[in-house]
């Protein structure tokens, strides 16, 4: 069944989703460079507004809009004023499943990069420095991996880490599925026990008032001085100043961060440490994840306009 309506795409998204929307009968305006003031002015002309992470769908945009649906081609909804949208009965959707393999693979890559100092080995080699003796690493096999937040991404990491013969410890405020626990042998515990017992800790919780600075000086003090921390979730969950102090004082072996309290990161002391690896929020930045997210969002929009969901 064809549908009618106008769709404004405000950020660059994979072409596959745009093609699906057009095939279903929708008129799509693709404006990946649209500026905030232009969006406010244009918002009343569209039934659907689609964004990725660049565009902020503020209360001002929502107040000016006639949209029935606001869609985020990605996981979180941090850049959409969901309360303001709900007050106007605008449906807000996202594609939480689409990036879970991509983020899990990045987290595994960052763990190996930390354990073997791969970025430092590469950059010193390129400078002509053969620093083999300084690069005594550690194996992942047999080590304890603490997964904080055992949702879509946390479970994918668990399965990948199991294949690397790591032992899994999990903490979540929501019950972790029994099938997953029996499949992977994960030991489910409280946060402090996880922190005290893990050799690697990877975080996969959403950004909420409860998770803000969940990793603070007290929590770092509980971790093993040989432990590595990986954060590919949201920057707000780590108190970056406390992490800097813990790393500088060798109370933690290293950290890999894909996300920051402010992006791009302004905490130059932290990102400049030799035992910190930084990537520019690339967790979902794979062709496969972007294509899947744009197809999932297009499908949801079409089904909503048909009244099926
Ligand atoms: P999800 O909703 O499937 O899983 C999150 C889990 O965290 C849930 O099981 C939830 O119960 C748990 N949780 C919530 N609050 C908690 C708390 N206070 N303590 C312990 N557990 C808690 O989400 P997901 O798809 O696995 O995504 C996880 C995170 O990854 C999100 O923050 C998301 O924004 C982020 N993410 C980052 C990138 C990136 O580019 N780096 C890409 C995608 C997702």
Coordinates of C-alpha atoms and ligand atoms in Angstrom, one line a residue:
X1 CA 0.0 0.0 0.0
X2 CA 1.4 3.4 -1.0
X3 CA 1.5 6.2 1.6
X4 CA 1.6 9.9 1.2
X5 CA 3.5 12.6 3.0
X6 CA 6.6 14.8 3.1
X7 CA 9.8 13.7 4.8
X8 CA 12.7 16.0 5.7
X9 CA 16.0 14.2 6.1
X10 CA 18.3 16.6 8.1
X11 CA 21.5 14.6 8.3
X12 CA 23.5 12.4 6.0
X13 CA 22.0 8.9 6.1
X14 CA 22.4 5.8 4.0
X15 CA 20.7 5.9 0.6
X16 CA 18.9 2.6 1.1
X17 CA 16.4 4.1 3.6
X18 CA 15.8 7.1 1.3
X19 CA 15.0 4.8 -1.6
X20 CA 12.6 2.8 0.5
X21 CA 10.7 5.9 1.6
X22 CA 10.4 7.1 -2.0
X23 CA 9.3 3.7 -3.2
X24 CA 6.5 3.8 -0.6
X25 CA 5.2 7.0 -2.2
X26 CA 6.7 9.6 0.2
X27 CA 8.3 12.9 -1.0
X28 CA 11.7 13.1 0.5
X29 CA 13.8 16.3 0.8
X30 CA 17.4 15.5 1.6
X31 CA 19.1 18.4 3.4
X32 CA 22.0 17.0 5.3
X33 CA 23.6 20.5 5.8
X34 CA 20.4 22.2 7.1
X35 CA 21.1 24.9 9.7
X36 CA 19.1 25.2 13.0
X37 CA 17.2 28.4 11.9
X38 CA 16.4 26.8 8.5
X39 CA 15.0 23.8 10.3
X40 CA 12.7 25.9 12.5
X41 CA 11.4 27.7 9.4
X42 CA 10.9 24.4 7.4
X43 CA 9.5 22.2 10.2
X44 CA 5.9 23.0 9.5
X45 CA 6.0 21.7 5.9
X46 CA 6.8 18.1 6.8
X47 CA 5.0 15.0 8.2
X48 CA 8.3 13.3 9.2
X49 CA 11.6 14.7 10.3
X50 CA 14.6 12.3 10.2
X51 CA 17.9 13.1 11.9
X52 CA 21.1 11.2 12.8
X53 CA 23.3 12.9 15.5
X54 CA 24.3 16.3 14.0
X55 CA 20.8 17.9 14.0
X56 CA 19.2 18.9 17.4
X57 CA 15.5 18.6 17.4
X58 CA 14.8 21.2 20.0
X59 CA 11.6 22.4 21.6
X60 CA 11.7 25.4 19.2
X61 CA 11.8 23.0 16.2
X62 CA 9.0 20.9 17.7
X63 CA 6.8 23.9 18.5
X64 CA 7.1 25.1 14.9
X65 CA 6.6 21.6 13.4
X66 CA 3.5 19.8 12.0
X67 CA 5.4 16.5 12.0
X68 CA 3.6 13.3 13.2
X69 CA 6.9 11.4 13.5
X70 CA 10.5 12.4 14.5
X71 CA 13.0 9.6 13.7
X72 CA 16.6 9.2 14.8
X73 CA 18.7 7.0 12.5
X74 CA 20.7 5.6 15.5
X75 CA 20.5 4.4 19.0
X76 CA 20.1 7.2 21.7
X77 CA 17.6 10.0 21.5
X78 CA 19.9 12.5 23.2
X79 CA 19.5 15.1 20.4
X80 CA 15.7 15.0 20.4
X81 CA 13.6 16.8 23.0
X82 CA 11.4 13.8 23.6
X83 CA 9.3 15.5 26.3
X84 CA 8.4 18.4 24.0
X85 CA 7.5 15.9 21.2
X86 CA 5.4 13.7 23.4
X87 CA 3.5 16.8 24.7
X88 CA 2.5 17.5 21.0
X89 CA 1.7 13.8 20.5
X90 CA 4.5 13.4 18.0
X91 CA 5.9 9.9 17.8
X92 CA 9.6 9.6 18.4
X93 CA 11.4 6.5 17.0
X94 CA 15.0 5.3 16.7
X95 CA 16.8 2.1 15.6
X96 CA 18.5 0.7 18.7
X97 CA 19.3 -2.7 17.3
X98 CA 21.1 -1.5 14.1
X99 CA 24.5 -0.6 15.6
X100 CA 24.9 -3.3 18.2
X101 CA 27.4 -5.5 16.3
X102 CA 29.4 -2.5 15.1
X103 CA 29.8 -1.1 18.6
X104 CA 30.6 -4.6 20.1
X105 CA 33.3 -5.1 17.5
X106 CA 34.8 -1.7 18.3
X107 CA 34.8 -2.4 22.0
X108 CA 36.6 -5.8 21.4
X109 CA 39.1 -4.0 19.1
X110 CA 39.7 -1.4 21.8
X111 CA 40.3 -4.0 24.5
X112 CA 42.9 -5.7 22.3
X113 CA 44.5 -2.3 21.4
X114 CA 44.8 -1.5 25.1
X115 CA 46.1 -4.9 26.1
X116 CA 48.8 -4.8 23.4
X117 CA 49.4 -1.0 23.2
X118 CA 48.8 -1.2 19.4
X119 CA 48.4 2.6 18.8
X120 CA 51.7 3.3 20.6
X121 CA 53.5 0.4 18.9
X122 CA 52.4 1.7 15.5
X123 CA 53.2 5.4 16.1
X124 CA 56.6 4.7 17.6
X125 CA 57.5 2.3 14.7
X126 CA 56.5 4.9 12.2
X127 CA 58.9 7.3 13.9
X128 CA 61.7 4.7 13.6
X129 CA 61.6 3.7 17.3
X130 CA 61.8 -0.1 17.9
X131 CA 60.4 -0.2 21.4
X132 CA 59.7 -3.9 21.6
X133 CA 61.0 -4.2 25.2
X134 CA 58.5 -1.5 26.4
X135 CA 55.6 -3.3 24.9
X136 CA 55.0 -6.3 27.2
X137 CA 51.2 -6.8 26.8
X138 CA 48.6 -9.0 28.4
X139 CA 46.3 -11.7 26.9
X140 CA 42.6 -11.5 26.9
X141 CA 42.1 -15.3 27.1
X142 CA 41.4 -16.5 30.6
X143 CA 40.8 -12.9 31.9
X144 CA 37.6 -11.6 33.5
X145 CA 35.5 -9.2 31.5
X146 CA 33.0 -7.1 33.4
X147 CA 30.1 -5.9 31.3
X148 CA 28.2 -3.0 32.8
X149 CA 24.8 -2.9 31.1
X150 CA 23.9 -6.2 29.5
X151 CA 21.6 -5.0 26.8
X152 CA 21.9 -5.4 23.0
X153 CA 25.5 -4.3 22.8
X154 CA 26.6 -5.8 26.1
X155 CA 25.2 -9.2 25.0
X156 CA 27.0 -9.1 21.6
X157 CA 30.3 -8.3 23.4
X158 CA 29.6 -11.2 25.8
X159 CA 29.3 -13.6 22.9
X160 CA 32.4 -12.3 21.1
X161 CA 34.4 -12.3 24.3
X162 CA 33.3 -15.8 25.1
X163 CA 34.8 -16.8 21.7
X164 CA 38.1 -15.2 22.9
X165 CA 37.9 -17.5 26.0
X166 CA 37.3 -14.7 28.4
X167 CA 35.2 -15.2 31.6
X168 CA 32.2 -13.0 31.8
X169 CA 30.8 -11.0 34.8
X170 CA 27.7 -9.0 34.2
X171 CA 25.8 -6.2 36.0
X172 CA 22.5 -4.7 35.0
X173 CA 19.6 -3.1 36.8
X174 CA 17.2 -5.2 34.7
X175 CA 17.2 -9.0 34.9
X176 CA 19.7 -10.5 32.4
X177 CA 18.1 -13.2 30.2
X178 CA 18.5 -16.7 31.5
X179 CA 19.2 -18.1 28.0
X180 CA 22.1 -15.6 27.6
X181 CA 23.5 -16.5 31.0
X182 CA 23.5 -20.2 30.3
X183 CA 24.8 -19.7 26.8
X184 CA 27.8 -17.7 28.0
X185 CA 28.4 -18.8 31.6
X186 CA 28.2 -15.1 32.7
X187 CA 28.3 -14.6 36.4
X188 CA 25.7 -12.0 37.3
X189 CA 26.7 -9.8 40.2
X190 CA 26.4 -6.3 41.8
X191 CA 28.5 -3.4 40.4
X192 CA 31.1 -3.2 43.2
X193 CA 31.9 -7.0 42.9
X194 CA 32.2 -6.6 39.2
X195 CA 34.6 -3.7 39.5
X196 CA 36.7 -5.5 42.1
X197 CA 36.9 -8.8 40.1
X198 CA 37.4 -7.7 36.5
X199 CA 40.5 -7.4 34.4
X200 CA 38.6 -5.5 31.6
X201 CA 35.5 -3.5 32.2
X202 CA 33.3 -2.4 29.3
X203 CA 30.3 0.0 29.7
X204 CA 27.0 -0.2 27.8
X205 CA 24.4 1.7 29.8
X206 CA 22.3 4.6 28.5
X207 CA 22.9 8.2 29.6
X208 CA 20.4 8.9 32.4
X209 CA 20.5 10.9 35.6
X210 CA 21.3 7.6 37.4
X211 CA 24.2 6.7 35.2
X212 CA 25.8 10.2 35.2
X213 CA 29.3 9.8 36.6
X214 CA 28.5 6.2 37.6
X215 CA 32.3 5.7 37.1
X216 CA 33.8 8.1 39.7
X217 CA 36.7 8.3 42.0
X218 CA 35.1 5.8 44.5
X219 CA 34.4 3.3 41.7
X220 CA 38.0 3.6 40.2
X221 CA 39.4 3.0 43.7
X222 CA 37.6 -0.4 43.7
X223 CA 39.1 -1.5 40.4
X224 CA 42.3 -3.5 40.1
X225 CA 45.4 -1.4 39.3
X226 CA 45.9 -3.7 36.3
X227 CA 42.4 -3.3 35.0
X228 CA 41.5 -1.7 31.7
X229 CA 38.3 0.4 31.1
X230 CA 36.5 0.7 27.8
X231 CA 33.6 3.2 27.2
X232 CA 31.7 3.1 24.0
X233 CA 28.4 4.1 25.5
X234 CA 28.0 7.7 26.5
X235 CA 30.7 10.2 27.8
X236 CA 28.5 11.4 30.8
X237 CA 28.8 8.0 32.6
X238 CA 32.5 8.7 33.4
X239 CA 33.8 11.5 35.6
X240 CA 36.7 12.3 33.3
X241 CA 38.7 14.3 35.9
X242 CA 38.5 11.3 38.3
X243 CA 39.5 9.0 35.5
X244 CA 42.5 11.2 34.7
X245 CA 43.6 11.2 38.4
X246 CA 43.2 7.4 38.6
X247 CA 45.3 6.8 35.4
X248 CA 48.0 9.3 36.3
X249 CA 48.4 7.7 39.8
X250 CA 48.6 4.2 38.1
X251 CA 45.4 3.1 40.0
X252 CA 44.2 1.8 36.6
X253 CA 46.2 0.3 33.7
X254 CA 44.5 2.1 30.9
X255 CA 41.3 3.3 29.3
X256 CA 39.8 3.4 25.8
X257 CA 37.2 6.0 25.1
X258 CA 34.9 6.4 22.0
X259 CA 32.6 8.9 23.8
X260 CA 33.3 12.0 25.9
X261 CA 31.6 14.3 28.3
X262 CA 32.0 17.0 25.6
X263 CA 32.5 16.0 22.0
X264 CA 35.1 16.6 20.5
X265 CA 36.9 16.1 23.8
X266 CA 38.1 19.2 25.7
X267 CA 39.8 17.3 28.4
X268 CA 43.3 17.4 26.8
X269 CA 45.1 16.1 29.9
X270 CA 43.0 12.9 29.8
X271 CA 43.2 12.3 26.0
X272 CA 46.9 13.0 26.1
X273 CA 47.8 10.2 28.5
X274 CA 49.9 7.4 27.0
X275 CA 47.7 4.7 28.4
X276 CA 44.5 6.3 27.0
X277 CA 43.2 5.4 23.5
X278 CA 40.6 7.7 22.0
X279 CA 38.4 7.3 19.0
X280 CA 35.9 10.0 17.7
X281 CA 32.5 8.4 18.5
X282 CA 32.8 5.8 15.8
X283 CA 31.0 3.0 17.5
X284 CA 28.2 2.9 14.8
X285 CA 30.4 4.1 12.0
X286 CA 30.3 1.1 9.7
X287 CA 28.7 0.8 6.3
X288 CA 26.6 -2.1 7.5
X289 CA 25.3 -0.4 10.7
X290 CA 24.4 2.8 8.8
X291 CA 22.7 0.9 6.0
X292 CA 20.7 -1.2 8.5
X293 CA 19.7 1.8 10.6
X294 CA 18.4 3.7 7.6
X295 CA 16.4 0.7 6.4
X296 CA 15.0 0.0 9.8
X297 CA 13.9 3.7 10.3
X298 CA 12.4 3.9 6.8
X299 CA 10.4 0.7 7.4
X300 CA 9.2 2.0 10.8
X301 CA 8.1 5.3 9.3
X302 CA 6.2 3.6 6.4
X303 CA 4.4 1.2 8.8
X304 CA 3.5 4.0 11.1
X305 CA 2.0 6.1 8.3
X306 CA 0.1 3.0 7.2
X307 CA -1.2 2.8 10.8
X308 CA 0.2 -0.7 11.2
X309 CA 2.4 0.2 14.2
Ligands
LIG1 P1 20.2 -1.3 25.6 O1 19.1 -0.5 26.0 O2 20.0 -2.6 24.7 O3 21.1 -1.8 26.9 C1 21.3 -0.9 27.9 C2 21.3 -1.8 29.2 O4 21.8 -0.9 30.3 C3 19.9 -2.3 29.5 O5 20.0 -3.7 29.7 C4 19.6 -1.6 30.8 O6 18.8 -2.3 31.7 C5 21.0 -1.3 31.4 N1 21.0 -0.2 32.4 C6 20.3 1.0 32.3 N2 20.6 1.7 33.4 C7 21.5 1.0 34.1 C8 22.2 1.2 35.3 N3 22.1 2.4 36.0 N4 23.1 0.3 35.8 C9 23.3 -0.9 35.1 N5 22.6 -1.2 33.9 C10 21.8 -0.2 33.5 O7 21.2 -0.3 24.8 P2 22.4 -0.7 23.8 O8 21.8 -0.7 22.4 O9 23.1 -1.9 24.3 O10 23.3 0.6 23.9 C11 24.1 0.8 25.1 C12 24.8 2.2 25.0 O11 25.6 2.3 23.9 C13 23.9 3.4 25.0 O12 24.4 4.4 25.9 C14 24.0 3.9 23.6 O13 23.7 5.2 23.5 C15 25.5 3.6 23.3 N6 25.8 3.5 21.9 C16 27.0 4.1 21.5 C17 27.3 4.1 20.2 C18 28.6 4.7 19.7 O14 28.7 5.2 18.6 N7 29.7 4.6 20.5 C19 26.5 3.5 19.2 C20 25.3 2.9 19.6 C21 25.0 2.9 21.0

